Amino acid sequence: MTNQTPGHPVLFGLHYLGGSGRAFDQVAARLAGRVTCIALDLPGFGEAEAARGWDVAAMADAVADHIRAAAPRRWMLAGNSMGAKVTLVLARRAEDGAPGLEGLAGLVILAGSPPSPEPMSEDKRAAMTAWIDADPATRAREAGAFVDANVGAPLPDELRDGAVADVLRADPAAWKAWLAGGSREDWSARIGVLRTPAIILAGSEDADLGAPAQAALTAPHLARGQLVTLEGTGHLIPLERPDAVADAVLSLADGATAALPEVPPIPEAYAALIRSERVNTRLREALLQRAEPDDPAYQPRALDPVGLAILRAACARVLPQDGPGPIDFAARIDARLASGAGDGWRFARLPPDPEAYRLALRTLDAAARSRHGTPFVALATDAQDALLGSLESGAVSGDLDAEQMGFWFEDLRADVARTYLAHPVALARMNFSGIGAGGDTEPLPGFQSVGIGQREAWEPNAPPETVR
């Protein structure tokens, strides 16, 4: 453990499967004088190879004990692969107010194992499990092959030798526990959406946990996350790209975060109409509530964070939004689904709305992976448009059949349009003055000028020469 420098933020580094804290040695050297780096050995690895507690919660417990012992005023977490899943669990605990975890300032996710079960083929799991208990010669050969397969370019001999030695000193039981258990654990619901600023680094040469996987499975859990792809880089990012890791840490330490979305601006003339006595109290309250800024860390209730991310991507293509402050259609649709409110009908061939959305989004994502080899959220917009367009022609099926997907897409477009048209920004853009025909007292003011092209003086954008 590295001694802290007073006044400096502290970075706790959590390594990949088979690694150790020394994977962050180069990162620590680059942070010296600005951030104190405390790189930890997770139970079963490095100098903690004799420690027990190999499931995700137990590893998080062990790291939390280190954090409490160090008692930093301001701290960050950097987790690589296995360590990233533990990082996200600790971040949830910190945001929930766990004692001794105050002061979390940022997360650096490095080729992270996501909150959901890690995308790894069963053949690969079996192969990685098979050799860890083999004879010394086989283990040494396979450990070298494991390191080589997880980097984008060969490591310098000293780094490679250290990485291989770390794999060989890992407790085989801890290694197998991660492959059989920890990597399969599903923490999606418990982690939800985190508010802590985060930077996600992904290697372009990382087959399983590269940028597409991070965009689809990790980024949805980080409301203030930035995804950065490192070209020519594999899975062992602290060894391969220590400069990039250090830069990400320093960026967070300096307070640089992803910008929060702006509030969609309502023109002052229309805002004045909403505040006027011509609008009844109940309608005014509804309009003002709809005008409230969307929470970037909205916790979905009908969908999960991954499903919400797919829905956001689909909504962005159904109704692209220009200018500052886009309306979060997906969050508003999810809230409506969770409330049970609706328009009183649904297609007979579709299940209830929340289930229909869950199944349809899963089907849409599966179609993207089948056609393009990448999740829907990571597709280029033209490919997203083409895939969504094919729903109408019955070209996509899965958890919902082709006809059902067509019906669902009709519902989606209606939901997006309805959500947009209910927002004061949309009403203002259409110069819709109907909200001002009422009020709370009789007689209602109504409209006096109803001829074609006529507008009254109280209406937004009324011609200056209009006479009341």
CSV table of C-alpha atoms in Angstrom, one decimal:
chain,number,residue,atom,x,y,z
A,1,MET,CA,0.0,0.0,0.0
A,2,THR,CA,1.3,3.4,-1.0
A,3,ASN,CA,1.5,6.2,1.7
A,4,GLN,CA,-0.9,9.1,1.1
A,5,THR,CA,0.3,12.6,0.3
A,6,PRO,CA,-1.7,15.1,2.4
A,7,GLY,CA,-4.1,17.1,0.3
A,8,HIS,CA,-3.9,14.8,-2.7
A,9,PRO,CA,-6.9,12.7,-3.9
A,10,VAL,CA,-6.4,9.0,-3.7
A,11,LEU,CA,-6.9,6.5,-6.5
A,12,PHE,CA,-7.6,2.8,-5.5
A,13,GLY,CA,-6.6,0.5,-8.4
A,14,LEU,CA,-8.4,-2.8,-8.8
A,15,HIS,CA,-6.8,-5.3,-11.2
A,16,TYR,CA,-8.0,-7.8,-13.8
A,17,LEU,CA,-8.5,-11.6,-13.4
A,18,GLY,CA,-5.1,-13.1,-12.8
A,19,GLY,CA,-3.4,-9.7,-12.1
A,20,SER,CA,-2.3,-7.9,-9.0
A,21,GLY,CA,-1.9,-4.4,-7.7
A,22,ARG,CA,1.4,-4.0,-9.5
A,23,ALA,CA,-0.6,-3.7,-12.8
A,24,PHE,CA,-1.0,-0.1,-11.8
A,25,ASP,CA,2.7,0.6,-11.1
A,26,GLN,CA,3.2,2.6,-14.3
A,27,VAL,CA,0.0,4.5,-13.7
A,28,ALA,CA,1.1,5.4,-10.1
A,29,ALA,CA,4.4,6.7,-11.5
A,30,ARG,CA,2.6,9.0,-13.8
A,31,LEU,CA,0.3,10.3,-11.1
A,32,ALA,CA,3.1,10.9,-8.6
A,33,GLY,CA,2.9,14.4,-7.1
A,34,ARG,CA,-0.8,14.8,-8.0
A,35,VAL,CA,-2.7,11.7,-7.0
A,36,THR,CA,-1.8,9.1,-4.5
A,37,CYS,CA,-2.2,5.6,-6.0
A,38,ILE,CA,-3.1,2.7,-3.8
A,39,ALA,CA,-3.2,-0.4,-5.9
A,40,LEU,CA,-4.8,-3.4,-4.2
A,41,ASP,CA,-4.6,-7.1,-4.5
A,42,LEU,CA,-8.0,-8.6,-4.6
A,43,PRO,CA,-8.7,-11.8,-2.6
A,44,GLY,CA,-7.0,-14.8,-4.2
A,45,PHE,CA,-4.5,-12.7,-6.2
A,46,GLY,CA,-1.1,-11.1,-5.9
A,47,GLU,CA,0.1,-11.0,-2.3
A,48,ALA,CA,-3.5,-11.7,-1.2
A,49,GLU,CA,-3.5,-15.2,-2.8
A,50,ALA,CA,-4.3,-16.8,0.5
A,51,ALA,CA,-7.3,-14.6,1.2
A,52,ARG,CA,-10.8,-15.9,0.9
A,53,GLY,CA,-14.0,-14.2,-0.3
A,54,TRP,CA,-14.1,-14.5,-4.1
A,55,ASP,CA,-17.6,-13.5,-5.0
A,56,VAL,CA,-18.2,-9.9,-6.0
A,57,ALA,CA,-19.7,-8.7,-2.7
A,58,ALA,CA,-16.8,-10.2,-0.7
A,59,MET,CA,-14.3,-8.6,-2.9
A,60,ALA,CA,-16.1,-5.3,-2.6
A,61,ASP,CA,-16.1,-5.8,1.2
A,62,ALA,CA,-12.3,-6.3,1.2
A,63,VAL,CA,-11.7,-3.1,-0.9
A,64,ALA,CA,-14.1,-1.1,1.3
A,65,ASP,CA,-12.0,-2.2,4.4
A,66,HIS,CA,-8.9,-0.8,2.7
A,67,ILE,CA,-10.7,2.5,1.8
A,68,ARG,CA,-11.9,2.9,5.4
A,69,ALA,CA,-8.5,2.2,6.7
A,70,ALA,CA,-6.9,4.8,4.4
A,71,ALA,CA,-9.7,7.3,5.3
A,72,PRO,CA,-9.2,9.5,2.2
A,73,ARG,CA,-11.1,12.8,2.1
A,74,ARG,CA,-11.4,12.6,-1.7
A,75,TRP,CA,-10.9,9.4,-3.6
A,76,MET,CA,-11.4,7.6,-6.9
A,77,LEU,CA,-11.6,4.0,-8.2
A,78,ALA,CA,-10.0,2.5,-11.3
A,79,GLY,CA,-11.1,-1.0,-12.1
A,80,ASN,CA,-9.8,-3.2,-14.9
A,81,SER,CA,-12.0,-6.1,-16.1
A,82,MET,CA,-12.9,-8.1,-13.0
A,83,GLY,CA,-11.9,-5.1,-10.9
A,84,ALA,CA,-14.4,-2.9,-12.7
A,85,LYS,CA,-17.3,-4.9,-11.6
A,86,VAL,CA,-16.2,-4.6,-8.0
A,87,THR,CA,-15.7,-0.8,-8.7
A,88,LEU,CA,-19.3,-0.4,-9.7
A,89,VAL,CA,-20.6,-2.2,-6.7
A,90,LEU,CA,-18.5,0.0,-4.4
A,91,ALA,CA,-19.7,3.1,-6.2
A,92,ARG,CA,-23.3,2.1,-5.5
A,93,ARG,CA,-22.5,1.6,-1.8
A,94,ALA,CA,-20.8,5.0,-1.7
A,95,GLU,CA,-23.7,6.8,-3.4
A,96,ASP,CA,-26.1,5.0,-1.0
A,97,GLY,CA,-24.2,6.5,2.0
A,98,ALA,CA,-22.3,3.5,3.3
A,99,PRO,CA,-20.2,4.6,6.3
A,100,GLY,CA,-16.6,5.3,5.6
A,101,LEU,CA,-17.1,5.6,1.8
A,102,GLU,CA,-17.8,9.3,1.7
A,103,GLY,CA,-15.8,11.4,-0.8
A,104,LEU,CA,-16.0,9.3,-3.9
A,105,ALA,CA,-15.1,11.7,-6.8
A,106,GLY,CA,-14.8,9.6,-9.9
A,107,LEU,CA,-14.5,6.2,-11.6
A,108,VAL,CA,-12.2,5.0,-14.3
A,109,ILE,CA,-13.6,1.8,-15.9
A,110,LEU,CA,-11.0,-0.1,-17.9
A,111,ALA,CA,-12.4,-2.8,-20.2
A,112,GLY,CA,-14.9,-3.4,-17.5
A,113,SER,CA,-16.7,-6.6,-16.7
A,114,PRO,CA,-20.2,-5.2,-16.7
A,115,PRO,CA,-22.8,-5.3,-13.9
A,116,SER,CA,-24.7,-8.0,-15.9
A,117,PRO,CA,-23.1,-11.4,-16.6
A,118,GLU,CA,-19.9,-11.0,-18.6
A,119,PRO,CA,-20.2,-11.8,-22.3
A,120,MET,CA,-17.9,-14.8,-22.5
A,121,SER,CA,-18.5,-18.0,-24.5
A,122,GLU,CA,-18.8,-21.2,-22.6
A,123,ASP,CA,-16.0,-22.7,-24.6
A,124,LYS,CA,-13.7,-19.9,-23.5
A,125,ARG,CA,-14.7,-20.4,-19.8
A,126,ALA,CA,-14.1,-24.1,-20.1
A,127,ALA,CA,-10.7,-23.6,-21.7
A,128,MET,CA,-9.6,-21.0,-19.1
A,129,THR,CA,-10.7,-23.3,-16.3
A,130,ALA,CA,-9.1,-26.4,-17.6
A,131,TRP,CA,-5.4,-25.3,-17.5
A,132,ILE,CA,-5.3,-23.4,-14.2
A,133,ASP,CA,-4.8,-26.7,-12.3
A,134,ALA,CA,-2.5,-28.3,-14.9
A,135,ASP,CA,1.1,-29.3,-14.4
A,136,PRO,CA,3.7,-26.4,-14.0
A,137,ALA,CA,4.9,-26.5,-17.6
A,138,THR,CA,1.3,-26.3,-19.0
A,139,ARG,CA,0.4,-23.6,-16.6
A,140,ALA,CA,3.4,-21.5,-17.5
A,141,ARG,CA,2.7,-21.9,-21.2
A,142,GLU,CA,-1.0,-21.1,-20.9
A,143,ALA,CA,-0.4,-18.2,-18.6
A,144,GLY,CA,1.9,-16.7,-21.2
A,145,ALA,CA,-0.7,-17.3,-23.9
A,146,PHE,CA,-3.4,-15.7,-21.7
A,147,VAL,CA,-1.4,-12.5,-21.3
A,148,ASP,CA,-0.5,-12.4,-25.0
A,149,ALA,CA,-4.1,-12.9,-26.1
A,150,ASN,CA,-5.3,-10.0,-23.9
A,151,VAL,CA,-3.0,-7.2,-25.3
A,152,GLY,CA,-3.2,-5.3,-28.5
A,153,ALA,CA,0.6,-5.5,-29.1
A,154,PRO,CA,3.4,-7.5,-27.4
A,155,LEU,CA,4.3,-6.1,-23.9
A,156,PRO,CA,7.9,-5.3,-23.1
A,157,ASP,CA,9.6,-8.4,-21.6
A,158,GLU,CA,9.7,-7.1,-18.1
A,159,LEU,CA,6.0,-6.2,-18.1
A,160,ARG,CA,5.0,-9.5,-19.7
A,161,ASP,CA,7.1,-11.5,-17.3
A,162,GLY,CA,5.5,-9.8,-14.3
A,163,ALA,CA,2.0,-10.3,-15.7
A,164,VAL,CA,2.7,-14.0,-16.3
A,165,ALA,CA,4.1,-14.4,-12.8
A,166,ASP,CA,0.9,-12.8,-11.4
A,167,VAL,CA,-1.3,-15.3,-13.2
A,168,LEU,CA,0.9,-18.2,-11.9
A,169,ARG,CA,0.8,-17.1,-8.3
A,170,ALA,CA,-3.0,-16.6,-8.3
A,171,ASP,CA,-5.0,-19.1,-6.2
A,172,PRO,CA,-6.5,-21.5,-8.8
A,173,ALA,CA,-9.7,-21.7,-6.7
A,174,ALA,CA,-10.1,-17.9,-6.9
A,175,TRP,CA,-9.5,-18.0,-10.6
A,176,LYS,CA,-12.2,-20.7,-11.1
A,177,ALA,CA,-14.5,-18.9,-8.7
A,178,TRP,CA,-14.5,-15.8,-10.9
A,179,LEU,CA,-15.1,-17.8,-14.1
A,180,ALA,CA,-17.8,-19.9,-12.6
A,181,GLY,CA,-19.4,-17.4,-10.3
A,182,GLY,CA,-18.3,-13.8,-10.1
A,183,SER,CA,-18.3,-13.1,-13.8
A,184,ARG,CA,-21.8,-14.5,-14.1
A,185,GLU,CA,-23.3,-12.5,-11.2
A,186,ASP,CA,-26.0,-10.0,-12.2
A,187,TRP,CA,-25.7,-6.7,-10.3
A,188,SER,CA,-27.6,-4.7,-12.9
A,189,ALA,CA,-30.7,-4.0,-10.8
A,190,ARG,CA,-28.7,-3.3,-7.6
A,191,ILE,CA,-26.2,-0.9,-9.2
A,192,GLY,CA,-28.9,0.8,-11.3
A,193,VAL,CA,-27.7,4.2,-12.7
A,194,LEU,CA,-24.8,5.9,-10.9
A,195,ARG,CA,-24.3,9.7,-10.7
A,196,THR,CA,-20.5,9.6,-10.0
A,197,PRO,CA,-18.5,11.1,-12.9
A,198,ALA,CA,-16.8,8.3,-14.9
A,199,ILE,CA,-14.5,7.7,-17.8
A,200,ILE,CA,-14.7,4.3,-19.6
A,201,LEU,CA,-11.6,3.3,-21.5
A,202,ALA,CA,-12.0,0.4,-24.0
A,203,GLY,CA,-9.4,-1.2,-26.3
A,204,SER,CA,-10.1,-1.4,-30.0
A,205,GLU,CA,-8.5,-4.9,-30.0
A,206,ASP,CA,-10.5,-6.2,-27.1
A,207,ALA,CA,-12.9,-8.8,-28.6
A,208,ASP,CA,-15.2,-9.4,-25.6
A,209,LEU,CA,-15.1,-6.2,-23.6
A,210,GLY,CA,-14.2,-3.5,-26.1
A,211,ALA,CA,-16.1,-0.3,-26.9
A,212,PRO,CA,-19.3,-2.0,-28.2
A,213,ALA,CA,-19.7,-4.1,-25.1
A,214,GLN,CA,-18.9,-1.1,-22.9
A,215,ALA,CA,-21.5,1.1,-24.7
A,216,ALA,CA,-24.1,-1.6,-24.4
A,217,LEU,CA,-23.5,-3.0,-21.0
A,218,THR,CA,-21.5,-0.6,-18.8
A,219,ALA,CA,-22.2,2.9,-20.0
A,220,PRO,CA,-26.0,2.6,-19.4
A,221,HIS,CA,-25.2,2.4,-15.6
A,222,LEU,CA,-23.1,5.7,-15.7
A,223,ALA,CA,-25.2,8.8,-16.1
A,224,ARG,CA,-22.1,11.0,-16.3
A,225,GLY,CA,-19.9,8.6,-18.2
A,226,GLN,CA,-17.6,9.2,-21.2
A,227,LEU,CA,-16.6,6.3,-23.4
A,228,VAL,CA,-13.1,6.5,-25.0
A,229,THR,CA,-11.8,3.9,-27.4
A,230,LEU,CA,-8.0,3.3,-27.3
A,231,GLU,CA,-6.8,2.3,-30.7
A,232,GLY,CA,-4.4,-0.7,-30.9
A,233,THR,CA,-5.1,-1.6,-27.3
A,234,GLY,CA,-6.3,-4.9,-25.8
A,235,HIS,CA,-7.8,-5.8,-22.5
A,236,LEU,CA,-4.9,-5.1,-20.0
A,237,ILE,CA,-5.2,-1.3,-20.3
A,238,PRO,CA,-3.1,-0.3,-17.2
A,239,LEU,CA,-0.1,-2.3,-18.6
A,240,GLU,CA,-0.7,-1.2,-22.2
A,241,ARG,CA,-1.8,2.4,-21.9
A,242,PRO,CA,-0.7,3.8,-18.5
A,243,ASP,CA,-0.6,7.3,-19.9
A,244,ALA,CA,-4.3,7.1,-21.0
A,245,VAL,CA,-5.3,5.8,-17.6
A,246,ALA,CA,-3.3,8.5,-15.8
A,247,ASP,CA,-4.9,11.2,-18.0
A,248,ALA,CA,-8.4,9.9,-17.2
A,249,VAL,CA,-7.6,10.0,-13.5
A,250,LEU,CA,-6.2,13.5,-13.6
A,251,SER,CA,-9.2,14.7,-15.7
A,252,LEU,CA,-11.6,13.5,-13.0
A,253,ALA,CA,-9.3,14.8,-10.2
A,254,ASP,CA,-9.5,18.2,-11.9
A,255,GLY,CA,-13.2,18.1,-12.0
A,256,ALA,CA,-13.7,17.5,-15.7
A,257,THR,CA,-16.9,15.5,-16.2
A,258,ALA,CA,-19.4,14.8,-19.0
A,259,ALA,CA,-21.7,17.8,-19.3
A,260,LEU,CA,-25.1,17.5,-17.9
A,261,PRO,CA,-27.9,17.9,-20.4
A,262,GLU,CA,-29.4,21.4,-20.6
A,263,VAL,CA,-33.1,22.1,-19.9
A,264,PRO,CA,-35.1,22.6,-23.1
A,265,PRO,CA,-35.6,26.4,-23.3
A,266,ILE,CA,-39.2,27.6,-23.4
A,267,PRO,CA,-39.5,31.0,-25.2
A,268,GLU,CA,-40.3,33.8,-22.7
A,269,ALA,CA,-43.5,34.7,-24.4
A,270,TYR,CA,-44.8,31.2,-24.1
A,271,ALA,CA,-43.6,30.9,-20.5
A,272,ALA,CA,-45.5,34.1,-19.8
A,273,LEU,CA,-48.7,32.6,-21.2
A,274,ILE,CA,-48.3,29.6,-19.0
A,275,ARG,CA,-48.0,31.8,-16.0
A,276,SER,CA,-51.0,34.0,-17.0
A,277,GLU,CA,-54.5,33.8,-15.6
A,278,ARG,CA,-55.7,32.5,-18.9
A,279,VAL,CA,-54.3,29.1,-18.1
A,280,ASN,CA,-56.1,27.1,-15.4
A,281,THR,CA,-54.2,26.0,-12.3
A,282,ARG,CA,-54.3,22.2,-13.1
A,283,LEU,CA,-53.0,22.7,-16.6
A,284,ARG,CA,-50.3,25.1,-15.5
A,285,GLU,CA,-49.1,22.6,-13.0
A,286,ALA,CA,-49.0,19.9,-15.6
A,287,LEU,CA,-47.1,22.0,-18.1
A,288,LEU,CA,-44.6,23.1,-15.5
A,289,GLN,CA,-44.0,19.6,-14.4
A,290,ARG,CA,-43.4,18.5,-18.0
A,291,ALA,CA,-40.9,21.3,-18.4
A,292,GLU,CA,-38.8,20.1,-15.4
A,293,PRO,CA,-35.3,19.0,-16.5
A,294,ASP,CA,-34.9,15.2,-16.9
A,295,ASP,CA,-32.7,13.5,-14.4
A,296,PRO,CA,-29.6,12.2,-16.2
A,297,ALA,CA,-29.4,9.5,-13.5
A,298,TYR,CA,-33.0,8.5,-13.8
A,299,GLN,CA,-33.5,5.1,-12.4
A,300,PRO,CA,-35.7,3.0,-14.7
A,301,ARG,CA,-38.6,1.2,-13.1
A,302,ALA,CA,-40.3,-0.7,-16.0
A,303,LEU,CA,-37.0,-1.4,-17.9
A,304,ASP,CA,-33.5,-2.0,-16.7
A,305,PRO,CA,-30.6,0.4,-17.4
A,306,VAL,CA,-29.5,-1.5,-20.5
A,307,GLY,CA,-33.1,-1.6,-21.9
A,308,LEU,CA,-33.4,2.1,-21.2
A,309,ALA,CA,-30.2,2.8,-23.2
A,310,ILE,CA,-31.6,0.9,-26.2
A,311,LEU,CA,-34.9,2.8,-25.9
A,312,ARG,CA,-33.0,6.1,-25.8
A,313,ALA,CA,-31.1,5.2,-28.9
A,314,ALA,CA,-34.3,4.1,-30.7
A,315,CYS,CA,-36.2,7.3,-29.6
A,316,ALA,CA,-33.3,9.4,-30.9
A,317,ARG,CA,-33.9,8.0,-34.4
A,318,VAL,CA,-37.7,8.1,-34.3
A,319,LEU,CA,-37.6,11.8,-33.5
A,320,PRO,CA,-34.1,13.4,-33.7
A,321,GLN,CA,-33.9,16.6,-31.6
A,322,ASP,CA,-31.9,19.6,-32.5
A,323,GLY,CA,-30.6,22.3,-30.2
A,324,PRO,CA,-29.9,22.4,-26.5
A,325,GLY,CA,-31.7,20.4,-23.9
A,326,PRO,CA,-33.2,17.3,-25.6
A,327,ILE,CA,-36.2,15.8,-24.0
A,328,ASP,CA,-35.5,12.3,-22.5
A,329,PHE,CA,-38.3,10.5,-24.2
A,330,ALA,CA,-37.1,7.1,-23.0
A,331,ALA,CA,-37.2,8.1,-19.3
A,332,ARG,CA,-40.6,9.6,-19.7
A,333,ILE,CA,-41.9,6.5,-21.5
A,334,ASP,CA,-40.4,4.3,-18.8
A,335,ALA,CA,-42.1,6.3,-16.1
A,336,ARG,CA,-45.4,6.0,-17.9
A,337,LEU,CA,-45.0,2.3,-18.3
A,338,ALA,CA,-44.2,1.9,-14.6
A,339,SER,CA,-47.2,3.9,-13.5
A,340,GLY,CA,-49.6,1.7,-15.4
A,341,ALA,CA,-51.1,4.8,-17.2
A,342,GLY,CA,-51.9,4.6,-20.8
A,343,ASP,CA,-54.4,5.5,-23.5
A,344,GLY,CA,-56.8,2.7,-22.6
A,345,TRP,CA,-56.0,0.2,-25.5
A,346,ARG,CA,-53.3,-1.9,-26.9
A,347,PHE,CA,-52.9,-4.3,-29.9
A,348,ALA,CA,-54.5,-7.6,-29.0
A,349,ARG,CA,-51.4,-9.5,-30.3
A,350,LEU,CA,-49.1,-7.6,-27.9
A,351,PRO,CA,-48.6,-8.3,-24.2
A,352,PRO,CA,-49.1,-5.5,-21.7
A,353,ASP,CA,-47.1,-2.4,-22.5
A,354,PRO,CA,-44.2,-2.9,-20.0
A,355,GLU,CA,-43.6,-6.5,-21.1
A,356,ALA,CA,-44.0,-5.6,-24.8
A,357,TYR,CA,-41.3,-2.9,-24.5
A,358,ARG,CA,-38.9,-5.2,-22.6
A,359,LEU,CA,-39.3,-8.0,-25.2
A,360,ALA,CA,-39.2,-5.7,-28.2
A,361,LEU,CA,-36.0,-3.9,-27.1
A,362,ARG,CA,-34.4,-7.3,-26.5
A,363,THR,CA,-35.5,-8.4,-29.9
A,364,LEU,CA,-34.2,-5.2,-31.5
A,365,ASP,CA,-30.8,-5.5,-29.9
A,366,ALA,CA,-30.5,-9.2,-30.9
A,367,ALA,CA,-31.3,-8.3,-34.5
A,368,ALA,CA,-28.5,-5.7,-34.4
A,369,ARG,CA,-26.0,-8.2,-33.1
A,370,SER,CA,-27.1,-10.8,-35.7
A,371,ARG,CA,-27.0,-8.5,-38.7
A,372,HIS,CA,-24.0,-6.3,-37.7
A,373,GLY,CA,-22.2,-8.1,-35.0
A,374,THR,CA,-22.6,-5.2,-32.6
A,375,PRO,CA,-25.3,-4.0,-30.1
A,376,PHE,CA,-28.0,-1.6,-31.3
A,377,VAL,CA,-26.6,1.3,-29.2
A,378,ALA,CA,-23.2,1.0,-30.9
A,379,LEU,CA,-24.6,1.0,-34.5
A,380,ALA,CA,-24.1,4.0,-36.8
A,381,THR,CA,-27.3,6.0,-37.1
A,382,ASP,CA,-27.9,5.0,-40.7
A,383,ALA,CA,-27.8,1.3,-39.6
A,384,GLN,CA,-30.1,2.1,-36.7
A,385,ASP,CA,-32.5,3.8,-39.1
A,386,ALA,CA,-32.4,0.8,-41.5
A,387,LEU,CA,-33.0,-1.7,-38.7
A,388,LEU,CA,-35.9,0.3,-37.3
A,389,GLY,CA,-37.4,0.8,-40.7
A,390,SER,CA,-37.3,-3.0,-41.3
A,391,LEU,CA,-39.7,-3.5,-38.4
A,392,GLU,CA,-42.5,-2.3,-40.6
A,393,SER,CA,-41.8,-4.8,-43.3
A,394,GLY,CA,-41.8,-7.8,-40.8
A,395,ALA,CA,-38.1,-8.4,-41.2
A,396,VAL,CA,-37.3,-8.7,-37.4
A,397,SER,CA,-38.5,-11.3,-35.0
A,398,GLY,CA,-37.3,-12.9,-31.8
A,399,ASP,CA,-38.9,-12.7,-28.3
A,400,LEU,CA,-41.7,-10.9,-30.2
A,401,ASP,CA,-42.6,-12.2,-33.7
A,402,ALA,CA,-42.4,-10.1,-36.8
A,403,GLU,CA,-46.0,-8.9,-36.7
A,404,GLN,CA,-45.7,-8.0,-33.0
A,405,MET,CA,-42.5,-6.0,-33.7
A,406,GLY,CA,-44.4,-4.0,-36.3
A,407,PHE,CA,-47.2,-3.3,-33.9
A,408,TRP,CA,-44.7,-2.3,-31.1
A,409,PHE,CA,-42.9,0.1,-33.5
A,410,GLU,CA,-46.2,1.8,-34.2
A,411,ASP,CA,-46.7,2.1,-30.4
A,412,LEU,CA,-43.2,3.5,-30.0
A,413,ARG,CA,-43.7,6.2,-32.6
A,414,ALA,CA,-47.0,7.1,-31.0
A,415,ASP,CA,-45.5,7.3,-27.6
A,416,VAL,CA,-42.6,9.4,-28.7
A,417,ALA,CA,-44.9,11.8,-30.6
A,418,ARG,CA,-47.3,12.0,-27.7
A,419,THR,CA,-44.5,12.7,-25.2
A,420,TYR,CA,-43.1,15.4,-27.4
A,421,LEU,CA,-46.4,17.1,-28.2
A,422,ALA,CA,-47.2,17.2,-24.5
A,423,HIS,CA,-44.1,19.3,-23.7
A,424,PRO,CA,-44.3,23.1,-23.5
A,425,VAL,CA,-41.3,23.4,-25.8
A,426,ALA,CA,-43.2,21.6,-28.6
A,427,LEU,CA,-46.4,23.6,-28.0
A,428,ALA,CA,-44.4,26.8,-28.2
A,429,ARG,CA,-42.7,25.7,-31.4
A,430,MET,CA,-46.2,25.1,-32.9
A,431,ASN,CA,-47.4,28.5,-31.6
A,432,PHE,CA,-50.3,26.5,-30.0
A,433,SER,CA,-52.3,29.0,-28.0
A,434,GLY,CA,-55.2,26.7,-26.9
A,435,ILE,CA,-53.8,26.5,-23.4
A,436,GLY,CA,-54.8,30.1,-22.9
A,437,ALA,CA,-58.5,29.7,-23.6
A,438,GLY,CA,-59.4,28.7,-20.1
A,439,GLY,CA,-58.5,29.9,-16.6
A,440,ASP,CA,-60.0,29.3,-13.1
A,441,THR,CA,-63.0,31.6,-13.2
A,442,GLU,CA,-66.1,32.0,-15.3
A,443,PRO,CA,-66.7,33.1,-17.8
A,444,LEU,CA,-63.7,31.5,-19.6
A,445,PRO,CA,-61.9,34.0,-21.8
A,446,GLY,CA,-61.9,31.9,-24.9
A,447,PHE,CA,-61.0,33.4,-28.3
A,448,GLN,CA,-62.5,36.4,-29.9
A,449,SER,CA,-60.7,36.4,-33.2
A,450,VAL,CA,-61.2,33.2,-35.0
A,451,GLY,CA,-60.7,34.1,-38.6
A,452,ILE,CA,-58.1,32.5,-40.8
A,453,GLY,CA,-54.7,33.9,-40.0
A,454,GLN,CA,-56.0,36.0,-37.1
A,455,ARG,CA,-54.2,36.1,-33.8
A,456,GLU,CA,-55.1,37.9,-30.6
A,457,ALA,CA,-52.8,40.2,-28.7
A,458,TRP,CA,-52.3,37.8,-25.8
A,459,GLU,CA,-51.1,35.0,-28.0
A,460,PRO,CA,-47.3,34.4,-28.3
A,461,ASN,CA,-45.9,35.7,-31.6
A,462,ALA,CA,-49.0,37.7,-32.3
A,463,PRO,CA,-48.3,40.5,-34.8
A,464,PRO,CA,-47.4,43.8,-33.2
A,465,GLU,CA,-50.4,45.6,-34.8
A,466,THR,CA,-52.9,43.2,-33.3
A,467,VAL,CA,-55.6,45.0,-31.4
A,468,ARG,CA,-56.9,43.5,-28.2
